[in-house]
Structure formats: C-alpha cells, structure tokens
C-alpha cells in the first residue's frame, strides 16, 4: 500500500476517535502511532523469546539424543 494511503487511514482513524470520544486529533494520532509502535515492540520481544527457547530446546534435545544413543 502506498504511504499516502497509509497516512490518510491513520489520520481518518485519529479524526474518528477525536470526534467520537473528544480530545485533540494530534493527541489521537500520536496515541495511534505510539500504540502501533508498542504492539510491534511486544511482538518482536515475544518472537525473540520464542526463538531463544526453541534454540535451547534444540541444543538440549541434541545433547540428550547423543547421550542416549
């Protein structure tokens, strides 16, 4: 999707939130951008933790497999 369309969607969401629940459009836009950043950050952390656990599970499984056989 083009950047122009993405920006217009975010501005429309901010404008709708501002009209429905009050507040500044800029505050809503900043909140949407901050929320989007936080969600991406949390998903990145969860993915890193999952990769960390899987890597150690693979190492421990390999060691056990070598020891058993």
PDB file of N, H, CA, C and O in Angstrom:
ATOM      1  N   UNK A   1       0.838  -1.166   0.000  1.00  0.00           N
ATOM      2  CA  UNK A   1       0.000   0.000   0.000  1.00  0.00           C
ATOM      3  C   UNK A   1       0.891   1.241   0.000  1.00  0.00           C
ATOM      4  O   UNK A   1       1.946   1.266   0.635  1.00  0.00           O
ATOM      5  N   UNK A   2       0.459   2.239  -0.704  1.00  0.00           N
ATOM      6  H   UNK A   2      -0.398   2.218  -1.220  1.00  0.00           H
ATOM      7  CA  UNK A   2       1.256   3.456  -0.790  1.00  0.00           C
ATOM      8  C   UNK A   2       1.236   4.211   0.532  1.00  0.00           C
ATOM      9  O   UNK A   2       0.262   4.162   1.283  1.00  0.00           O
ATOM     10  N   UNK A   3       2.326   4.904   0.793  1.00  0.00           N
ATOM     11  H   UNK A   3       3.118   4.944   0.183  1.00  0.00           H
ATOM     12  CA  UNK A   3       2.468   5.659   2.039  1.00  0.00           C
ATOM     13  C   UNK A   3       1.366   6.705   2.185  1.00  0.00           C
ATOM     14  O   UNK A   3       0.891   6.965   3.290  1.00  0.00           O
ATOM     15  N   UNK A   4       0.970   7.293   1.081  1.00  0.00           N
ATOM     16  H   UNK A   4       1.356   7.081   0.183  1.00  0.00           H
ATOM     17  CA  UNK A   4      -0.080   8.318   1.119  1.00  0.00           C
ATOM     18  C   UNK A   4      -1.388   7.738   1.653  1.00  0.00           C
ATOM     19  O   UNK A   4      -2.082   8.382   2.440  1.00  0.00           O
ATOM     20  N   UNK A   5      -1.725   6.512   1.222  1.00  0.00           N
ATOM     21  H   UNK A   5      -1.161   5.989   0.583  1.00  0.00           H
ATOM     22  CA  UNK A   5      -2.953   5.877   1.681  1.00  0.00           C
ATOM     23  C   UNK A   5      -2.850   5.471   3.147  1.00  0.00           C
ATOM     24  O   UNK A   5      -3.820   5.599   3.894  1.00  0.00           O
ATOM     25  N   UNK A   6      -1.678   4.983   3.566  1.00  0.00           N
ATOM     26  H   UNK A   6      -0.890   4.879   2.959  1.00  0.00           H
ATOM     27  CA  UNK A   6      -1.495   4.622   4.966  1.00  0.00           C
ATOM     28  C   UNK A   6      -1.671   5.826   5.873  1.00  0.00           C
ATOM     29  O   UNK A   6      -2.350   5.746   6.897  1.00  0.00           O
ATOM     30  N   UNK A   7      -1.062   6.937   5.499  1.00  0.00           N
ATOM     31  H   UNK A   7      -0.510   7.002   4.667  1.00  0.00           H
ATOM     32  CA  UNK A   7      -1.174   8.155   6.301  1.00  0.00           C
ATOM     33  C   UNK A   7      -2.620   8.618   6.359  1.00  0.00           C
ATOM     34  O   UNK A   7      -3.095   9.033   7.416  1.00  0.00           O
ATOM     35  N   UNK A   8      -3.322   8.551   5.240  1.00  0.00           N
ATOM     36  H   UNK A   8      -2.936   8.214   4.381  1.00  0.00           H
ATOM     37  CA  UNK A   8      -4.711   9.008   5.236  1.00  0.00           C
ATOM     38  C   UNK A   8      -5.586   8.103   6.105  1.00  0.00           C
ATOM     39  O   UNK A   8      -6.533   8.585   6.726  1.00  0.00           O
ATOM     40  N   UNK A   9      -5.289   6.813   6.160  1.00  0.00           N
ATOM     41  H   UNK A   9      -4.519   6.422   5.655  1.00  0.00           H
ATOM     42  CA  UNK A   9      -6.050   5.898   7.028  1.00  0.00           C
ATOM     43  C   UNK A   9      -5.804   6.230   8.491  1.00  0.00           C
ATOM     44  O   UNK A   9      -6.744   6.269   9.286  1.00  0.00           O
ATOM     45  N   UNK A  10      -4.530   6.474   8.860  1.00  0.00           N
ATOM     46  H   UNK A  10      -3.767   6.443   8.215  1.00  0.00           H
ATOM     47  CA  UNK A  10      -4.216   6.808  10.262  1.00  0.00           C
ATOM     48  C   UNK A  10      -4.857   8.128  10.657  1.00  0.00           C
ATOM     49  O   UNK A  10      -5.361   8.258  11.772  1.00  0.00           O
ATOM     50  N   UNK A  11      -4.849   9.104   9.767  1.00  0.00           N
ATOM     51  H   UNK A  11      -4.439   8.999   8.860  1.00  0.00           H
ATOM     52  CA  UNK A  11      -5.471  10.392  10.070  1.00  0.00           C
ATOM     53  C   UNK A  11      -6.982  10.238  10.200  1.00  0.00           C
ATOM     54  O   UNK A  11      -7.594  10.866  11.063  1.00  0.00           O
ATOM     55  N   UNK A  12      -7.585   9.417   9.360  1.00  0.00           N
ATOM     56  H   UNK A  12      -7.087   8.906   8.659  1.00  0.00           H
ATOM     57  CA  UNK A  12      -9.030   9.179   9.459  1.00  0.00           C
ATOM     58  C   UNK A  12      -9.382   8.502  10.775  1.00  0.00           C
ATOM     59  O   UNK A  12     -10.386   8.849  11.398  1.00  0.00           O
ATOM     60  N   UNK A  13      -8.568   7.538  11.210  1.00  0.00           N
ATOM     61  H   UNK A  13      -7.753   7.256  10.704  1.00  0.00           H
ATOM     62  CA  UNK A  13      -8.808   6.898  12.500  1.00  0.00           C
ATOM     63  C   UNK A  13      -8.679   7.896  13.644  1.00  0.00           C
ATOM     64  O   UNK A  13      -9.492   7.896  14.568  1.00  0.00           O
ATOM     65  N   UNK A  14      -7.665   8.738  13.581  1.00  0.00           N
ATOM     66  H   UNK A  14      -7.004   8.738  12.830  1.00  0.00           H
ATOM     67  CA  UNK A  14      -7.475   9.746  14.618  1.00  0.00           C
ATOM     68  C   UNK A  14      -8.633  10.738  14.632  1.00  0.00           C
ATOM     69  O   UNK A  14      -9.100  11.138  15.698  1.00  0.00           O
ATOM     70  N   UNK A  15      -9.087  11.127  13.464  1.00  0.00           N
ATOM     71  H   UNK A  15      -8.708  10.802  12.598  1.00  0.00           H
ATOM     72  CA  UNK A  15     -10.205  12.063  13.375  1.00  0.00           C
ATOM     73  C   UNK A  15     -11.483  11.427  13.907  1.00  0.00           C
ATOM     74  O   UNK A  15     -12.248  12.077  14.618  1.00  0.00           O
ATOM     75  N   UNK A  16     -11.719  10.167  13.571  1.00  0.00           N
ATOM     76  H   UNK A  16     -11.098   9.638  12.993  1.00  0.00           H
ATOM     77  CA  UNK A  16     -12.914   9.469  14.071  1.00  0.00           C
ATOM     78  C   UNK A  16     -12.863   9.334  15.587  1.00  0.00           C
ATOM     79  O   UNK A  16     -13.864   9.575  16.262  1.00  0.00           O
ATOM     80  N   UNK A  17     -11.709   8.951  16.130  1.00  0.00           N
ATOM     81  H   UNK A  17     -10.896   8.755  15.582  1.00  0.00           H
ATOM     82  CA  UNK A  17     -11.584   8.844  17.580  1.00  0.00           C
ATOM     83  C   UNK A  17     -11.778  10.182  18.259  1.00  0.00           C
ATOM     84  O   UNK A  17     -12.408  10.265  19.313  1.00  0.00           O
ATOM     85  N   UNK A  18     -11.246  11.215  17.665  1.00  0.00           N
ATOM     86  H   UNK A  18     -10.734  11.147  16.809  1.00  0.00           H
ATOM     87  CA  UNK A  18     -11.385  12.558  18.223  1.00  0.00           C
ATOM     88  C   UNK A  18     -12.847  13.011  18.211  1.00  0.00           C
ATOM     89  O   UNK A  18     -13.319  13.614  19.174  1.00  0.00           O
ATOM     90  N   UNK A  19     -13.546  12.725  17.142  1.00  0.00           N
ATOM     91  H   UNK A  19     -13.162  12.235  16.360  1.00  0.00           H
ATOM     92  CA  UNK A  19     -14.947  13.136  17.051  1.00  0.00           C
ATOM     93  C   UNK A  19     -15.841  12.322  17.977  1.00  0.00           C
ATOM     94  O   UNK A  19     -16.775  12.864  18.567  1.00  0.00           O
ATOM     95  N   UNK A  20     -15.568  11.027  18.112  1.00  0.00           N
ATOM     96  H   UNK A  20     -14.809  10.586  17.632  1.00  0.00           H
ATOM     97  CA  UNK A  20     -16.425  10.167  18.935  1.00  0.00           C
ATOM     98  C   UNK A  20     -16.183  10.358  20.431  1.00  0.00           C
ATOM     99  O   UNK A  20     -17.140  10.433  21.202  1.00  0.00           O
ATOM    100  N   UNK A  21     -14.947  10.437  20.844  1.00  0.00           N
ATOM    101  H   UNK A  21     -14.170  10.376  20.218  1.00  0.00           H
ATOM    102  CA  UNK A  21     -14.638  10.460  22.272  1.00  0.00           C
ATOM    103  C   UNK A  21     -14.010  11.775  22.743  1.00  0.00           C
ATOM    104  O   UNK A  21     -13.627  11.887  23.908  1.00  0.00           O
ATOM    105  N   UNK A  22     -13.901  12.731  21.895  1.00  0.00           N
ATOM    106  H   UNK A  22     -14.212  12.641  20.949  1.00  0.00           H
ATOM    107  CA  UNK A  22     -13.340  14.018  22.272  1.00  0.00           C
ATOM    108  C   UNK A  22     -11.821  13.993  22.288  1.00  0.00           C
ATOM    109  O   UNK A  22     -11.202  12.944  22.110  1.00  0.00           O
ATOM    110  N   UNK A  23     -11.245  15.133  22.498  1.00  0.00           N
ATOM    111  H   UNK A  23     -11.748  15.985  22.642  1.00  0.00           H
ATOM    112  CA  UNK A  23      -9.790  15.227  22.535  1.00  0.00           C
ATOM    113  C   UNK A  23      -9.238  15.814  21.250  1.00  0.00           C
ATOM    114  O   UNK A  23      -9.977  16.107  20.310  1.00  0.00           O
ATOM    115  N   UNK A  24      -7.958  15.974  21.227  1.00  0.00           N
ATOM    116  H   UNK A  24      -7.357  15.736  21.990  1.00  0.00           H
ATOM    117  CA  UNK A  24      -7.276  16.566  20.086  1.00  0.00           C
ATOM    118  C   UNK A  24      -6.992  15.510  19.018  1.00  0.00           C
ATOM    119  O   UNK A  24      -6.693  14.359  19.337  1.00  0.00           O
ATOM    120  N   UNK A  25      -7.086  15.905  17.768  1.00  0.00           N
ATOM    121  H   UNK A  25      -7.329  16.840  17.509  1.00  0.00           H
ATOM    122  CA  UNK A  25      -6.756  14.995  16.669  1.00  0.00           C
ATOM    123  C   UNK A  25      -5.284  14.604  16.737  1.00  0.00           C
ATOM    124  O   UNK A  25      -4.926  13.456  16.475  1.00  0.00           O
ATOM    125  N   UNK A  26      -4.427  15.575  17.093  1.00  0.00           N
ATOM    126  H   UNK A  26      -4.718  16.508  17.306  1.00  0.00           H
ATOM    127  CA  UNK A  26      -2.994  15.285  17.166  1.00  0.00           C
ATOM    128  C   UNK A  26      -2.692  14.316  18.300  1.00  0.00           C
ATOM    129  O   UNK A  26      -1.817  13.459  18.172  1.00  0.00           O
ATOM    130  N   UNK A  27      -3.415  14.448  19.407  1.00  0.00           N
ATOM    131  H   UNK A  27      -4.126  15.144  19.511  1.00  0.00           H
ATOM    132  CA  UNK A  27      -3.225  13.529  20.527  1.00  0.00           C
ATOM    133  C   UNK A  27      -3.648  12.112  20.131  1.00  0.00           C
ATOM    134  O   UNK A  27      -2.971  11.138  20.458  1.00  0.00           O
ATOM    135  N   UNK A  28      -4.765  12.014  19.430  1.00  0.00           N
ATOM    136  H   UNK A  28      -5.315  12.806  19.165  1.00  0.00           H
ATOM    137  CA  UNK A  28      -5.214  10.709  18.959  1.00  0.00           C
ATOM    138  C   UNK A  28      -4.215  10.108  17.967  1.00  0.00           C
ATOM    139  O   UNK A  28      -3.916   8.916  18.029  1.00  0.00           O
ATOM    140  N   UNK A  29      -3.706  10.929  17.062  1.00  0.00           N
ATOM    141  H   UNK A  29      -3.950  11.898  17.012  1.00  0.00           H
ATOM    142  CA  UNK A  29      -2.746  10.443  16.070  1.00  0.00           C
ATOM    143  C   UNK A  29      -1.462   9.980  16.746  1.00  0.00           C
ATOM    144  O   UNK A  29      -0.903   8.946  16.379  1.00  0.00           O
ATOM    145  N   UNK A  30      -0.993  10.740  17.732  1.00  0.00           N
ATOM    146  H   UNK A  30      -1.447  11.580  18.030  1.00  0.00           H
ATOM    147  CA  UNK A  30       0.198  10.328  18.477  1.00  0.00           C
ATOM    148  C   UNK A  30      -0.066   9.038  19.242  1.00  0.00           C
ATOM    149  O   UNK A  30       0.803   8.168  19.305  1.00  0.00           O
ATOM    150  N   UNK A  31      -1.253   8.904  19.823  1.00  0.00           N
ATOM    151  H   UNK A  31      -1.959   9.610  19.771  1.00  0.00           H
ATOM    152  CA  UNK A  31      -1.610   7.682  20.540  1.00  0.00           C
ATOM    153  C   UNK A  31      -1.668   6.472  19.622  1.00  0.00           C
ATOM    154  O   UNK A  31      -1.217   5.388  19.991  1.00  0.00           O
ATOM    155  N   UNK A  32      -2.213   6.649  18.442  1.00  0.00           N
ATOM    156  H   UNK A  32      -2.579   7.530  18.142  1.00  0.00           H
ATOM    157  CA  UNK A  32      -2.270   5.547  17.478  1.00  0.00           C
ATOM    158  C   UNK A  32      -0.865   5.125  17.068  1.00  0.00           C
ATOM    159  O   UNK A  32      -0.564   3.933  17.006  1.00  0.00           O
ATOM    160  N   UNK A  33      -0.011   6.096  16.788  1.00  0.00           N
ATOM    161  H   UNK A  33      -0.255   7.065  16.838  1.00  0.00           H
ATOM    162  CA  UNK A  33       1.371   5.789  16.386  1.00  0.00           C
ATOM    163  C   UNK A  33       2.134   5.117  17.523  1.00  0.00           C
ATOM    164  O   UNK A  33       2.884   4.168  17.294  1.00  0.00           O
ATOM    165  N   UNK A  34       1.945   5.607  18.750  1.00  0.00           N
ATOM    166  H   UNK A  34       1.336   6.378  18.936  1.00  0.00           H
ATOM    167  CA  UNK A  34       2.622   5.009  19.901  1.00  0.00           C
ATOM    168  C   UNK A  34       2.111   3.589  20.141  1.00  0.00           C
ATOM    169  O   UNK A  34       2.896   2.686  20.429  1.00  0.00           O
ATOM    170  N   UNK A  35       0.803   3.392  20.022  1.00  0.00           N
ATOM    171  H   UNK A  35       0.165   4.126  19.788  1.00  0.00           H
ATOM    172  CA  UNK A  35       0.238   2.054  20.194  1.00  0.00           C
ATOM    173  C   UNK A  35       0.743   1.081  19.144  1.00  0.00           C
ATOM    174  O   UNK A  35       1.044  -0.073  19.446  1.00  0.00           O
ATOM    175  N   UNK A  36       0.832   1.547  17.927  1.00  0.00           N
ATOM    176  H   UNK A  36       0.587   2.485  17.681  1.00  0.00           H
ATOM    177  CA  UNK A  36       1.353   0.712  16.837  1.00  0.00           C
ATOM    178  C   UNK A  36       2.806   0.325  17.118  1.00  0.00           C
ATOM    179  O   UNK A  36       3.197  -0.822  16.900  1.00  0.00           O
ATOM    180  N   UNK A  37       3.607   1.281  17.600  1.00  0.00           N
ATOM    181  H   UNK A  37       3.290   2.213  17.777  1.00  0.00           H
ATOM    182  CA  UNK A  37       4.999   1.006  17.940  1.00  0.00           C
ATOM    183  C   UNK A  37       5.101   0.001  19.085  1.00  0.00           C
ATOM    184  O   UNK A  37       5.919  -0.917  19.035  1.00  0.00           O
ATOM    185  N   UNK A  38       4.275   0.171  20.114  1.00  0.00           N
ATOM    186  H   UNK A  38       3.610   0.917  20.155  1.00  0.00           H
ATOM    187  CA  UNK A  38       4.316  -0.734  21.263  1.00  0.00           C
ATOM    188  C   UNK A  38       3.899  -2.149  20.883  1.00  0.00           C
ATOM    189  O   UNK A  38       4.491  -3.117  21.360  1.00  0.00           O
ATOM    190  N   UNK A  39       2.894  -2.280  20.035  1.00  0.00           N
ATOM    191  H   UNK A  39       2.413  -1.494  19.647  1.00  0.00           H
ATOM    192  CA  UNK A  39       2.469  -3.610  19.596  1.00  0.00           C
ATOM    193  C   UNK A  39       3.577  -4.287  18.799  1.00  0.00           C
ATOM    194  O   UNK A  39       3.842  -5.473  18.995  1.00  0.00           O
ATOM    195  N   UNK A  40       4.223  -3.554  17.909  1.00  0.00           N
ATOM    196  H   UNK A  40       4.008  -2.591  17.749  1.00  0.00           H
ATOM    197  CA  UNK A  40       5.344  -4.129  17.151  1.00  0.00           C
ATOM    198  C   UNK A  40       6.491  -4.531  18.072  1.00  0.00           C
ATOM    199  O   UNK A  40       7.108  -5.579  17.881  1.00  0.00           O
ATOM    200  N   UNK A  41       6.773  -3.694  19.074  1.00  0.00           N
ATOM    201  H   UNK A  41       6.272  -2.843  19.228  1.00  0.00           H
ATOM    202  CA  UNK A  41       7.831  -3.996  20.030  1.00  0.00           C
ATOM    203  C   UNK A  41       7.506  -5.251  20.832  1.00  0.00           C
ATOM    204  O   UNK A  41       8.371  -6.106  21.022  1.00  0.00           O
ATOM    205  N   UNK A  42       6.271  -5.368  21.302  1.00  0.00           N
ATOM    206  H   UNK A  42       5.568  -4.673  21.148  1.00  0.00           H
ATOM    207  CA  UNK A  42       5.873  -6.554  22.065  1.00  0.00           C
ATOM    208  C   UNK A  42       5.933  -7.818  21.206  1.00  0.00           C
ATOM    209  O   UNK A  42       6.383  -8.863  21.675  1.00  0.00           O
ATOM    210  N   UNK A  43       5.488  -7.731  19.963  1.00  0.00           N
ATOM    211  H   UNK A  43       5.122  -6.882  19.582  1.00  0.00           H
ATOM    212  CA  UNK A  43       5.550  -8.896  19.078  1.00  0.00           C
ATOM    213  C   UNK A  43       6.994  -9.298  18.790  1.00  0.00           C
ATOM    214  O   UNK A  43       7.297 -10.487  18.696  1.00  0.00           O
ATOM    215  N   UNK A  44       7.881  -8.323  18.650  1.00  0.00           N
ATOM    216  H   UNK A  44       7.635  -7.357  18.727  1.00  0.00           H
ATOM    217  CA  UNK A  44       9.295  -8.616  18.435  1.00  0.00           C
ATOM    218  C   UNK A  44       9.902  -9.305  19.648  1.00  0.00           C
ATOM    219  O   UNK A  44      10.673 -10.254  19.507  1.00  0.00           O
ATOM    220  N   UNK A  45       9.552  -8.825  20.846  1.00  0.00           N
ATOM    221  H   UNK A  45       8.925  -8.054  20.961  1.00  0.00           H
ATOM    222  CA  UNK A  45      10.068  -9.442  22.069  1.00  0.00           C
ATOM    223  C   UNK A  45       9.553 -10.865  22.215  1.00  0.00           C
ATOM    224  O   UNK A  45      10.314 -11.761  22.580  1.00  0.00           O
ATOM    225  N   UNK A  46       8.282 -11.084  21.937  1.00  0.00           N
ATOM    226  H   UNK A  46       7.664 -10.356  21.641  1.00  0.00           H
ATOM    227  CA  UNK A  46       7.713 -12.438  22.024  1.00  0.00           C
ATOM    228  C   UNK A  46       8.391 -13.370  21.028  1.00  0.00           C
ATOM    229  O   UNK A  46       8.692 -14.517  21.357  1.00  0.00           O
ATOM    230  N   UNK A  47       8.631 -12.887  19.817  1.00  0.00           N
ATOM    231  H   UNK A  47       8.387 -11.955  19.549  1.00  0.00           H
ATOM    232  CA  UNK A  47       9.308 -13.702  18.808  1.00  0.00           C
ATOM    233  C   UNK A  47      10.735 -14.030  19.227  1.00  0.00           C
ATOM    234  O   UNK A  47      11.200 -15.152  19.025  1.00  0.00           O
ATOM    235  N   UNK A  48      11.432 -13.058  19.811  1.00  0.00           N
ATOM    236  H   UNK A  48      11.054 -12.146  19.975  1.00  0.00           H
ATOM    237  CA  UNK A  48      12.803 -13.301  20.275  1.00  0.00           C
ATOM    238  C   UNK A  48      12.827 -14.328  21.401  1.00  0.00           C
ATOM    239  O   UNK A  48      13.703 -15.192  21.431  1.00  0.00           O
ATOM    240  N   UNK A  49      11.885 -14.243  22.318  1.00  0.00           N
ATOM    241  H   UNK A  49      11.173 -13.541  22.294  1.00  0.00           H
ATOM    242  CA  UNK A  49      11.823 -15.207  23.420  1.00  0.00           C
ATOM    243  C   UNK A  49      11.515 -16.603  22.886  1.00  0.00           C
ATOM    244  O   UNK A  49      12.104 -17.584  23.341  1.00  0.00           O
ATOM    245  N   UNK A  50      10.598 -16.699  21.929  1.00  0.00           N
ATOM    246  H   UNK A  50      10.120 -15.903  21.560  1.00  0.00           H
ATOM    247  CA  UNK A  50      10.265 -17.998  21.346  1.00  0.00           C
ATOM    248  C   UNK A  50      11.474 -18.597  20.624  1.00  0.00           C
ATOM    249  O   UNK A  50      11.734 -19.794  20.750  1.00  0.00           O
ATOM    250  N   UNK A  51      12.207 -17.788  19.877  1.00  0.00           N
ATOM    251  H   UNK A  51      11.996 -16.816  19.774  1.00  0.00           H
ATOM    252  CA  UNK A  51      13.400 -18.285  19.181  1.00  0.00           C
ATOM    253  C   UNK A  51      14.462 -18.724  20.185  1.00  0.00           C
ATOM    254  O   UNK A  51      15.143 -19.725  19.964  1.00  0.00           O
ATOM    255  N   UNK A  52      14.609 -17.994  21.273  1.00  0.00           N
ATOM    256  H   UNK A  52      14.056 -17.180  21.452  1.00  0.00           H
ATOM    257  CA  UNK A  52      15.564 -18.329  22.328  1.00  0.00           C
ATOM    258  C   UNK A  52      15.216 -19.685  22.949  1.00  0.00           C
ATOM    259  O   UNK A  52      16.083 -20.542  23.119  1.00  0.00           O
ATOM    260  N   UNK A  53      13.943 -19.863  23.283  1.00  0.00           N
ATOM    261  H   UNK A  53      13.239 -19.167  23.145  1.00  0.00           H
ATOM    262  CA  UNK A  53      13.501 -21.131  23.894  1.00  0.00           C
ATOM    263  C   UNK A  53      13.677 -22.285  22.918  1.00  0.00           C
ATOM    264  O   UNK A  53      14.138 -23.358  23.307  1.00  0.00           O
ATOM    265  N   UNK A  54      13.316 -22.079  21.658  1.00  0.00           N
ATOM    266  H   UNK A  54      12.942 -21.208  21.342  1.00  0.00           H
ATOM    267  CA  UNK A  54      13.457 -23.147  20.665  1.00  0.00           C
ATOM    268  C   UNK A  54      14.922 -23.504  20.424  1.00  0.00           C
ATOM    269  O   UNK A  54      15.250 -24.675  20.234  1.00  0.00           O
ATOM    270  N   UNK A  55      15.789 -22.519  20.430  1.00  0.00           N
ATOM    271  H   UNK A  55      15.523 -21.568  20.585  1.00  0.00           H
ATOM    272  CA  UNK A  55      17.216 -22.799  20.227  1.00  0.00           C
ATOM    273  C   UNK A  55      17.769 -23.633  21.375  1.00  0.00           C
ATOM    274  O   UNK A  55      18.494 -24.603  21.149  1.00  0.00           O
ATOM    275  N   UNK A  56      17.432 -23.260  22.600  1.00  0.00           N
ATOM    276  H   UNK A  56      16.843 -22.473  22.783  1.00  0.00           H
ATOM    277  CA  UNK A  56      17.922 -24.041  23.737  1.00  0.00           C
ATOM    278  C   UNK A  56      17.280 -25.428  23.791  1.00  0.00           C
ATOM    279  O   UNK A  56      17.936 -26.390  24.191  1.00  0.00           O
ATOM    280  N   UNK A  57      16.023 -25.546  23.399  1.00  0.00           N
ATOM    281  H   UNK A  57      15.490 -24.765  23.074  1.00  0.00           H
ATOM    282  CA  UNK A  57      15.380 -26.852  23.350  1.00  0.00           C
ATOM    283  C   UNK A  57      16.075 -27.745  22.322  1.00  0.00           C
ATOM    284  O   UNK A  57      16.247 -28.942  22.550  1.00  0.00           O
ATOM    285  N   UNK A  58      16.471 -27.163  21.201  1.00  0.00           N
ATOM    286  H   UNK A  58      16.332 -26.191  21.016  1.00  0.00           H
ATOM    287  CA  UNK A  58      17.187 -27.916  20.178  1.00  0.00           C
ATOM    288  C   UNK A  58      18.551 -28.363  20.687  1.00  0.00           C
ATOM    289  O   UNK A  58      18.957 -29.501  20.451  1.00  0.00           O
ATOM    290  N   UNK A  59      19.258 -27.482  21.381  1.00  0.00           N
ATOM    291  H   UNK A  59      18.928 -26.558  21.573  1.00  0.00           H
ATOM    292  CA  UNK A  59      20.581 -27.836  21.922  1.00  0.00           C
ATOM    293  C   UNK A  59      20.453 -28.934  22.972  1.00  0.00           C
ATOM    294  O   UNK A  59      21.189 -29.920  22.928  1.00  0.00           O
ATOM    295  N   UNK A  60      19.531 -28.775  23.909  1.00  0.00           N
ATOM    296  H   UNK A  60      18.933 -27.975  23.944  1.00  0.00           H
ATOM    297  CA  UNK A  60      19.355 -29.776  24.963  1.00  0.00           C
ATOM    298  C   UNK A  60      18.868 -31.093  24.371  1.00  0.00           C
ATOM    299  O   UNK A  60      19.322 -32.159  24.788  1.00  0.00           O
ATOM    300  N   UNK A  61      17.958 -31.037  23.412  1.00  0.00           N
ATOM    301  H   UNK A  61      17.590 -30.171  23.074  1.00  0.00           H
ATOM    302  CA  UNK A  61      17.474 -32.254  22.755  1.00  0.00           C
ATOM    303  C   UNK A  61      18.586 -32.976  22.021  1.00  0.00           C
ATOM    304  O   UNK A  61      18.655 -34.205  22.048  1.00  0.00           O
ATOM    305  N   UNK A  62      19.452 -32.225  21.370  1.00  0.00           N
ATOM    306  H   UNK A  62      19.395 -31.227  21.348  1.00  0.00           H
ATOM    307  CA  UNK A  62      20.575 -32.839  20.645  1.00  0.00           C
ATOM    308  C   UNK A  62      21.542 -33.501  21.620  1.00  0.00           C
ATOM    309  O   UNK A  62      22.015 -34.609  21.371  1.00  0.00           O
ATOM    310  N   UNK A  63      21.834 -32.831  22.722  1.00  0.00           N
ATOM    311  H   UNK A  63      21.449 -31.930  22.925  1.00  0.00           H
ATOM    312  CA  UNK A  63      22.735 -33.416  23.717  1.00  0.00           C
ATOM    313  C   UNK A  63      22.144 -34.693  24.294  1.00  0.00           C
ATOM    314  O   UNK A  63      22.848 -35.694  24.427  1.00  0.00           O
ATOM    315  N   UNK A  64      20.875 -34.674  24.633  1.00  0.00           N
ATOM    316  H   UNK A  64      20.303 -33.861  24.525  1.00  0.00           H
ATOM    317  CA  UNK A  64      20.212 -35.870  25.168  1.00  0.00           C
ATOM    318  C   UNK A  64      20.177 -36.993  24.142  1.00  0.00           C
ATOM    319  O   UNK A  64      20.371 -38.158  24.487  1.00  0.00           O
ATOM    320  N   UNK A  65      19.930 -36.646  22.881  1.00  0.00           N
ATOM    321  H   UNK A  65      19.772 -35.699  22.601  1.00  0.00           H
ATOM    322  CA  UNK A  65      19.879 -37.664  21.829  1.00  0.00           C
ATOM    323  C   UNK A  65      21.239 -38.313  21.648  1.00  0.00           C
ATOM    324  O   UNK A  65      21.327 -39.525  21.452  1.00  0.00           O
ATOM    325  N   UNK A  66      22.309 -37.511  21.713  1.00  0.00           N
ATOM    326  H   UNK A  66      22.238 -36.526  21.872  1.00  0.00           H
ATOM    327  CA  UNK A  66      23.658 -38.069  21.591  1.00  0.00           C
ATOM    328  C   UNK A  66      23.991 -38.949  22.790  1.00  0.00           C
ATOM    329  O   UNK A  66      24.588 -40.012  22.626  1.00  0.00           O
ATOM    330  N   UNK A  67      23.617 -38.524  23.979  1.00  0.00           N
ATOM    331  H   UNK A  67      23.131 -37.660  24.112  1.00  0.00           H
ATOM    332  CA  UNK A  67      23.901 -39.299  25.172  1.00  0.00           C
ATOM    333  C   UNK A  67      23.114 -40.615  25.228  1.00  0.00           C
ATOM    334  O   UNK A  67      23.639 -41.631  25.683  1.00  0.00           O
ATOM    335  N   UNK A  68      21.885 -40.598  24.778  1.00  0.00           N
ATOM    336  H   UNK A  68      21.459 -39.772  24.409  1.00  0.00           H
ATOM    337  CA  UNK A  68      21.054 -41.804  24.827  1.00  0.00           C
ATOM    338  C   UNK A  68      21.500 -42.815  23.764  1.00  0.00           C
ATOM    339  O   UNK A  68      21.506 -44.020  24.017  1.00  0.00           O
ATOM    340  N   UNK A  69      21.865 -42.336  22.602  1.00  0.00           N
ATOM    341  H   UNK A  69      21.860 -41.358  22.396  1.00  0.00           H
ATOM    342  CA  UNK A  69      22.254 -43.274  21.543  1.00  0.00           C
ATOM    343  C   UNK A  69      23.737 -43.533  21.572  1.00  0.00           C
ATOM    344  O   UNK A  69      24.246 -44.298  20.753  1.00  0.00           O
TER     345      UNK A  69
END
